[in-house]
Short mmCIF file of C-alpha atoms in Angstrom, two decimals:
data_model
loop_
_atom_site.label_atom_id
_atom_site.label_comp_id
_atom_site.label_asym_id
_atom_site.label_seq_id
_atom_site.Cartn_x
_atom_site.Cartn_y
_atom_site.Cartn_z
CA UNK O 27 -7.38 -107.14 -13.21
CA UNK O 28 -4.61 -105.34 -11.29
CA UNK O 29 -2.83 -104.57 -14.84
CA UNK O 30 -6.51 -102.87 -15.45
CA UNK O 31 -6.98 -100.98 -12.38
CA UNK O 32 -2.84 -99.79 -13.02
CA UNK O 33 -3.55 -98.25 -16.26
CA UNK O 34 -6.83 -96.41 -15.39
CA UNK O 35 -4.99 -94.96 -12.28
CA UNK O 36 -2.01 -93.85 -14.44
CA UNK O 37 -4.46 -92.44 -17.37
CA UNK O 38 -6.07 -90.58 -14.60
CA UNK O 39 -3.33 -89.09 -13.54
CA UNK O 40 -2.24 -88.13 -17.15
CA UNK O 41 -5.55 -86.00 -17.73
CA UNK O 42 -5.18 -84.58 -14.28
CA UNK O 43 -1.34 -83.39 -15.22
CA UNK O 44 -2.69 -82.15 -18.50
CA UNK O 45 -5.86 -79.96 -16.89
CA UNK O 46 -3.72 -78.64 -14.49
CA UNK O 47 -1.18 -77.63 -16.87
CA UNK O 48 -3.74 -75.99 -19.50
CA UNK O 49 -4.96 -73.52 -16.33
CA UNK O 50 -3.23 -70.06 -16.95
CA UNK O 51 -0.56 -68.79 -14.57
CA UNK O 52 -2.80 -66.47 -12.90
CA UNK O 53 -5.24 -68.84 -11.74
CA UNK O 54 -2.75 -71.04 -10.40
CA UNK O 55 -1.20 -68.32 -8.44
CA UNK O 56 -4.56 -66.55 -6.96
CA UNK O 57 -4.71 -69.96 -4.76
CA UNK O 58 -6.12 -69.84 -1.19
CA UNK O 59 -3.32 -69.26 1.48
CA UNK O 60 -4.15 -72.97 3.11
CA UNK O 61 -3.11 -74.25 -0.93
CA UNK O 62 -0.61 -72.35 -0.91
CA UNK O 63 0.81 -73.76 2.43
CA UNK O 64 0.05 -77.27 1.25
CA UNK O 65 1.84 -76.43 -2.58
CA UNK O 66 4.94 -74.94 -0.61
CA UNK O 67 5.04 -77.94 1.72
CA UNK O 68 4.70 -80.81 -1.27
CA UNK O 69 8.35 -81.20 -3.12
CA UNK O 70 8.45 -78.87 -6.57
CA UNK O 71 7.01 -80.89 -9.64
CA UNK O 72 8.97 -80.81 -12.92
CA UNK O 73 6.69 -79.29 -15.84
CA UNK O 74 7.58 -79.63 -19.39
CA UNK O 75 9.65 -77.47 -21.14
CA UNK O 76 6.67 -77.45 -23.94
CA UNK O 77 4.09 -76.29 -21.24
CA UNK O 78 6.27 -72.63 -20.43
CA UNK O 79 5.09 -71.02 -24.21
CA UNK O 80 1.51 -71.43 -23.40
CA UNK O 81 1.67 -69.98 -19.64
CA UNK O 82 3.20 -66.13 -21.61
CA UNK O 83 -0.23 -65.83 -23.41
CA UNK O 84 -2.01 -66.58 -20.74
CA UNK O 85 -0.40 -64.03 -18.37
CA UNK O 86 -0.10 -61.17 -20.77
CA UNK O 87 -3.68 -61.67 -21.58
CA UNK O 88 -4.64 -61.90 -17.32
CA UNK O 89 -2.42 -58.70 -16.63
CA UNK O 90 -2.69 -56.50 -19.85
CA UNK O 91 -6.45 -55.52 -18.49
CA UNK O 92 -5.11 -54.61 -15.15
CA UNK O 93 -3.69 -52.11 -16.83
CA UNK O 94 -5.78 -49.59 -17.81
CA UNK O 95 -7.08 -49.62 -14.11
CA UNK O 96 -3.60 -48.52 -12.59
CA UNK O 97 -3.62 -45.83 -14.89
CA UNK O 98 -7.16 -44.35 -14.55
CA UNK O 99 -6.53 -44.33 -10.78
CA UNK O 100 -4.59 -41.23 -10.68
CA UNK O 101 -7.38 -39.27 -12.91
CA UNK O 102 -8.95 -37.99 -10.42
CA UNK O 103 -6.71 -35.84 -8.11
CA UNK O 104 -5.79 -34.45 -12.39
CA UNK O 105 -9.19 -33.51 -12.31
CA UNK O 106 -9.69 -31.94 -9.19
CA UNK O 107 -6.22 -29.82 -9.43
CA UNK O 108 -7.85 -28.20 -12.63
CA UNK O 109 -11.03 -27.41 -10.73
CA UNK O 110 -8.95 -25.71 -8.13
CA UNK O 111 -6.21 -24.08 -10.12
CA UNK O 112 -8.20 -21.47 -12.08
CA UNK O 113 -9.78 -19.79 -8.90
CA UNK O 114 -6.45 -19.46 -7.46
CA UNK O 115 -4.86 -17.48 -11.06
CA UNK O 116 -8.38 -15.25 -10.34
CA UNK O 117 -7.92 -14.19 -7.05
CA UNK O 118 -6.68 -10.33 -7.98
CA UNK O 119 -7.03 -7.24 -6.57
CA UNK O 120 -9.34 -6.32 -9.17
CA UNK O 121 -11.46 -9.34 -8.60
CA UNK O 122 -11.26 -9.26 -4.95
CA UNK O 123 -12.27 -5.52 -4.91
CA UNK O 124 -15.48 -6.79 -7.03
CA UNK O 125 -16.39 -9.51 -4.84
CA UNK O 126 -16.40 -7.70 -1.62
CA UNK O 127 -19.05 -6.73 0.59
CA UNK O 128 -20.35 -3.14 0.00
CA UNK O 129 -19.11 -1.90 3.29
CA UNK O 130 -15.41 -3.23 2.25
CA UNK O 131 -16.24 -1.36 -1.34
CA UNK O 132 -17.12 1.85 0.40
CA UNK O 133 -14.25 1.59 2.39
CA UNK O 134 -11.86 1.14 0.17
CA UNK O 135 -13.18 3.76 -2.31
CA UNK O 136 -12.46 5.96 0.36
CA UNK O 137 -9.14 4.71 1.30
CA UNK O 138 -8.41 5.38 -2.47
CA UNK O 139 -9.86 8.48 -2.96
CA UNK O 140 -7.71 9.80 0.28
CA UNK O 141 -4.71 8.64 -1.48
CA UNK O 142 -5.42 10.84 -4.46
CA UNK O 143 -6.06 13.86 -2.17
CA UNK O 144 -2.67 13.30 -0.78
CA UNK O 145 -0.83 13.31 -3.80
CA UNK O 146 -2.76 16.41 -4.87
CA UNK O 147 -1.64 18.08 -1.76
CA UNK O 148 1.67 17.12 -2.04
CA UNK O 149 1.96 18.90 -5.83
CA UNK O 150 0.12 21.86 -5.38
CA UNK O 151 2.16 22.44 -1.74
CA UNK O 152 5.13 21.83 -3.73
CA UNK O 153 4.64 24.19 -6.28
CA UNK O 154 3.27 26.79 -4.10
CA UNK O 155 6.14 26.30 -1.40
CA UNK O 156 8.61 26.56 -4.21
CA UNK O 157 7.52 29.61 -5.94
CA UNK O 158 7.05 31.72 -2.71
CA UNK O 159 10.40 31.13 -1.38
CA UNK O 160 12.43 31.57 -4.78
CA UNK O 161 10.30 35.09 -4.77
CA UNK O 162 10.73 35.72 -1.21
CA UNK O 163 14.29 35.50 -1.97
CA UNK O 164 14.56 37.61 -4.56
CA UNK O 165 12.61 40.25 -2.92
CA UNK O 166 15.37 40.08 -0.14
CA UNK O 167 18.00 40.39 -2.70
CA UNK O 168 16.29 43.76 -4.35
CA UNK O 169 15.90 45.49 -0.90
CA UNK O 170 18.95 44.26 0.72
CA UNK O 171 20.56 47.59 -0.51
CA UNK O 172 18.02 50.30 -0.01
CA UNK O 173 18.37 53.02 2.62
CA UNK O 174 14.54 53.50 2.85
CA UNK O 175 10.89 52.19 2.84
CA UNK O 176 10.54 54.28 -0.08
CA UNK O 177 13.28 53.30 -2.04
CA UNK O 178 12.32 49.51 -0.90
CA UNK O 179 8.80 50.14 -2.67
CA UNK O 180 10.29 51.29 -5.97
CA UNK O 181 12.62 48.15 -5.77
CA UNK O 182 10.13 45.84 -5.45
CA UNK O 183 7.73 47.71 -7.86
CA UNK O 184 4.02 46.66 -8.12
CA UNK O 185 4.74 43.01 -7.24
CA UNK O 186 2.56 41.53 -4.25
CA UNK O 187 4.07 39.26 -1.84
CA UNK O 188 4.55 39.34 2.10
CA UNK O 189 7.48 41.43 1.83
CA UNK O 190 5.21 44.40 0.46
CA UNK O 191 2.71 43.56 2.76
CA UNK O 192 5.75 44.43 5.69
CA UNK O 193 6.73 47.36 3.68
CA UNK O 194 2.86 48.49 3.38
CA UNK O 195 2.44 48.73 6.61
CA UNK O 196 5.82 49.83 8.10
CA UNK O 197 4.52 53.35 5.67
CA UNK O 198 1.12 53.08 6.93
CA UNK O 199 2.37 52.95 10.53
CA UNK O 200 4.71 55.72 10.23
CA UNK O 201 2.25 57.82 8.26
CA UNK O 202 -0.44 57.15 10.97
CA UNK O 203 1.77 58.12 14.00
CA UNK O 204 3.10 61.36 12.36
CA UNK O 205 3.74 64.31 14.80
CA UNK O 206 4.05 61.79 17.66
CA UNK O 207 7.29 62.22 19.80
CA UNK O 208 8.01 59.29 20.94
CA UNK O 209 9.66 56.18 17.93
CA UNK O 210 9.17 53.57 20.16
CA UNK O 211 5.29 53.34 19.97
CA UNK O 212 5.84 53.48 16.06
CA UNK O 213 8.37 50.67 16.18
CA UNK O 214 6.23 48.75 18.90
CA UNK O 215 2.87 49.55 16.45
CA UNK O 216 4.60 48.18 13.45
CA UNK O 217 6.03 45.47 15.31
CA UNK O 218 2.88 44.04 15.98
CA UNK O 219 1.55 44.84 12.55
CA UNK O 220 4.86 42.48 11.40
CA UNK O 221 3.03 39.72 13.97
CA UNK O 222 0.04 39.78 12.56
CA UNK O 223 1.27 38.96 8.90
CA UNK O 224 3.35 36.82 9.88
CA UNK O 225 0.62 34.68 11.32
CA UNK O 226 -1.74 35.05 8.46
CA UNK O 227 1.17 33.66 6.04
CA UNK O 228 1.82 30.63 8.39
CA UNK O 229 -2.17 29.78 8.17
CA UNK O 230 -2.18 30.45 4.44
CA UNK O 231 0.75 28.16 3.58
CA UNK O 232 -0.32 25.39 6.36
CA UNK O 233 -3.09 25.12 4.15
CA UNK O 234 -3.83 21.30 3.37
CA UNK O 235 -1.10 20.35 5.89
CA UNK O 236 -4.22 19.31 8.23
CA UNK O 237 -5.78 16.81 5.35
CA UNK O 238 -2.19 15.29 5.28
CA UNK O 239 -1.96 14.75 9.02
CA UNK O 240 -5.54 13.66 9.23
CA UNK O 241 -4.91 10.61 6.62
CA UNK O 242 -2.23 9.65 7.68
CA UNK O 243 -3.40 9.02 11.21
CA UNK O 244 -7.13 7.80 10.52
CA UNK O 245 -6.63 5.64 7.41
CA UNK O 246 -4.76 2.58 9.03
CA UNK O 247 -7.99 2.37 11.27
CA UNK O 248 -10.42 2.71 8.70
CA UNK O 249 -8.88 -0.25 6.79
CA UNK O 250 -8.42 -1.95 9.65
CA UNK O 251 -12.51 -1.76 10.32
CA UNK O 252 -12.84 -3.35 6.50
CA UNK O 253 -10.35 -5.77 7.07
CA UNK O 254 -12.68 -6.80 10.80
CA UNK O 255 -15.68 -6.36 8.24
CA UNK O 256 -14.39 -8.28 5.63
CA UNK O 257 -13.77 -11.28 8.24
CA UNK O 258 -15.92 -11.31 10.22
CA UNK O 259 -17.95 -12.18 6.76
CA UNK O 260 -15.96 -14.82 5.86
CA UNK O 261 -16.34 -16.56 9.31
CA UNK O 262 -20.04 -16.08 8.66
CA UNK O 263 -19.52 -18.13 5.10
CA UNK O 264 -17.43 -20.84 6.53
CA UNK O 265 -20.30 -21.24 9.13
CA UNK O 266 -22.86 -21.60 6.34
CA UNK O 267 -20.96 -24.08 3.91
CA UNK O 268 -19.94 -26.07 7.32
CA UNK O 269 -16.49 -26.55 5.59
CA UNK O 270 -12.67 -25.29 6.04
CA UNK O 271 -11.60 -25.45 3.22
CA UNK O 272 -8.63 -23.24 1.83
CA UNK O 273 -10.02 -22.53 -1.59
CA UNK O 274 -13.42 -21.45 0.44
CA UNK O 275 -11.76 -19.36 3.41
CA UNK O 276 -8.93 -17.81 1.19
CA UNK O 277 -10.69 -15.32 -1.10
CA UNK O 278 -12.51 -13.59 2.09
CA UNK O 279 -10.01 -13.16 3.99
CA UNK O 280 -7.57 -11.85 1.29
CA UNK O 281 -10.32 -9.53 0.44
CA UNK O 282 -10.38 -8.45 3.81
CA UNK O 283 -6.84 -7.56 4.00
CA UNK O 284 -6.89 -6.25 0.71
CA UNK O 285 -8.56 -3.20 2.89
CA UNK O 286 -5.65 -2.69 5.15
CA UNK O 287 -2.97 -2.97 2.44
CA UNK O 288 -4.87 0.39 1.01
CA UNK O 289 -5.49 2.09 4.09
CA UNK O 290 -1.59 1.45 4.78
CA UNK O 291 -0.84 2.67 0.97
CA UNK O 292 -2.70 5.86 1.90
CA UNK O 293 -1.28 6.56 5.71
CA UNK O 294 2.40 6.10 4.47
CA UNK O 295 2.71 8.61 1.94
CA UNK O 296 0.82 11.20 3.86
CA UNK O 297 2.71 10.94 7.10
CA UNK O 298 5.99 11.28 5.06
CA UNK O 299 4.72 13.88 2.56
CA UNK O 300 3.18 15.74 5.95
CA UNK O 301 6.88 15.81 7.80
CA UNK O 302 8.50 17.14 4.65
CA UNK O 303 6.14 19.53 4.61
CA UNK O 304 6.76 20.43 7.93
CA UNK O 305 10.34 20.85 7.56
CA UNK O 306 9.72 22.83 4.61
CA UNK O 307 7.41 25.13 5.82
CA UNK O 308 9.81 26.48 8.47
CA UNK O 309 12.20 27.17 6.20
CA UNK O 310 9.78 29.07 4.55
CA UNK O 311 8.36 30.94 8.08
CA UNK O 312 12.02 31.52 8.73
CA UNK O 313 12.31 33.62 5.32
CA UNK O 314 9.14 35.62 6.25
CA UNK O 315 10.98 36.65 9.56
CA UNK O 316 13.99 37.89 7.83
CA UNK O 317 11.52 39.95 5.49
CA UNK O 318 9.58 41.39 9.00
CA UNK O 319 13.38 42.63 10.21
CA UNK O 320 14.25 43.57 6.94
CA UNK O 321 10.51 45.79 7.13
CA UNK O 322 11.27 46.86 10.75
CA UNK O 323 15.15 47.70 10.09
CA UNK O 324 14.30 49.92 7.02
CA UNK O 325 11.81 51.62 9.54
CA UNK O 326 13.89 52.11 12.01
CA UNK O 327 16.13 54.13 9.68
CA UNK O 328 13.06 56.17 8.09
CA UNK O 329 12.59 57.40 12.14
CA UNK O 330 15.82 58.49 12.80
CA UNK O 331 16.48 60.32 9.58
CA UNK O 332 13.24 62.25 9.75
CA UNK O 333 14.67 62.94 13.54
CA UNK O 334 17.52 64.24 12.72
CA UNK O 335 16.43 66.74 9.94
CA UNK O 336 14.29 68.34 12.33
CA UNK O 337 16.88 68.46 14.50
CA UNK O 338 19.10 70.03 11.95
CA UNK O 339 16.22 72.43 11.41
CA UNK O 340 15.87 73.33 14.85
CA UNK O 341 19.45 73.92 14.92
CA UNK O 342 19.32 76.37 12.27
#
């Protein structure tokens, strides 16, 4: 009866070994921690050598679907990069211009269109301040040897400039005061005759010098008021969509200083372009006041020699 009870025991124990060896790897290690425990405590149990080839199977096929799932996880954030990239390569000037509000459009039309009137001034002043003095200074050059107003007319010949104004009315002057006694008034007459075109040539060729100084100190404000509009906006949009988001802030406020860079593009040039042409200008004056004591010298001369023949005369 014992021998019995002996052999059912140890054929119980066989199918036991058996089951527990057939389990794959992966269930035997996804044990409870209190197993665990209890497995680390008990002494290590010899297995097989036939049982290992059986356990590879099993754990390639319990790990090759785990897989695919650390692989997908990353998809996502792939995903969501691509959604984000493409709206940053967009963001342009073109596109921002577009995408503005109509006061920031308006204001940076304007910005724009000021530029283009200061590099219009800045050619046509140019030209004109070039081709004035390079006359001016011939004219000098053709009179610098004459010994009357006369002979300074024929020089110059029928070409108008400031120089024949002078000479114009250094004749008209002395024509006017003929029979008076006394030079000075003549001189002091033509003298302020000089003064007077003088002035008128400093207000013709100032002309578009005011346009230049008045960009150049009101366009950093005006794109400073788009740049205010233009945030001020986007604040108003980040209230709505209740979110900070870069990708939702960044296009209105580079839209808004997309207004300053042009009002800054336009201010620059004209405040330089206006101080050349203020250095060039009174070069230019200076010229037209060596032409008035060229005018007044010649006059001068005209006086004295018409004095003196009569004294001559009234000598003989």
């Amino acid at each position: 009866m014992k021998t019995m009870t002996f052999q059912a025991s140890l054929a119980a124990a066989v199918i036991l070994t058996a089951a527990w060896l057939a389990t794959p790897v992966s269930a035997q290690t996804q044990t409870p921690p209190a197993a665990a425990a209890q497995q680390a405590s008990q002494p290590p149990v010899a297995s097989p050598a036939p049982a290992a080839p059986p356990s590879a199977p099993a754990a390639s096929t319990a790990t090759a679907p785990a897989a695919p799932s650390v692989a997908a996880a990353p998809a996502p954030a792939k995903s969501e990069t691509s959604a984000v990239a493409p709206a940053m390569k967009e963001l342009s000037p073109w596109v921002m211009f577009m995408s503005a509000d109509v006061i920031v459009k308006a204001v940076m039309i304007g910005l724009a269109f000021a530029s283009l009137m200061t590099w219009t001034v800045f050619i046509a002043k140019s030209i004109e301040l070039s081709v004035a003095s390079t006359r001016l200074r011939s004219a000098l050059k053709k009179i610098a040897e004459t010994r009357s107003l006369a002979e300074a007319q024929m020089a110059l010949g029928a070409k108008q400039g400031v120089l024949s104004s002078f000479l114009a009315a250094a004749l008209r002057e002395a024509r006017m005061s003929a029979g008076l006694s006394s030079d000075a008034g003549i001189k002091e007459r033509a003298a302020s005759s000089f003064s007077e075109i003088v002035r008128a040539e400093a207000r013709r060729i100032r002309i578009g010098m005011g346009v230049l100084a008045t960009i150049g100190s009101t366009s950093p404000f005006v794109g400073l008021f788009g740049t205010v509009w233009g945030i001020m906006n986007s604040f108003i949009g980040i209230s709505k969509s209740q979110t900070t988001n870069l990708a939702v802030v960044a296009p209105g406020i580079a839209e808004a200083l997309l207004a300053t860079a042009i009002g800054l593009v336009a201010a620059i040039p004209a405040v330089i372009i206006y101080n050349h042409f203020s250095r060039v200008t009174k070069g230019y004056l200076e010229l037209v006041s060596r032409a008035s004591g060229a005018a007044g010298r010649l006059l001068s001369r005209d006086l004295d020699r018409s004095h003196g023949s009569v004294h001559s005369r009234a000598a003989e």
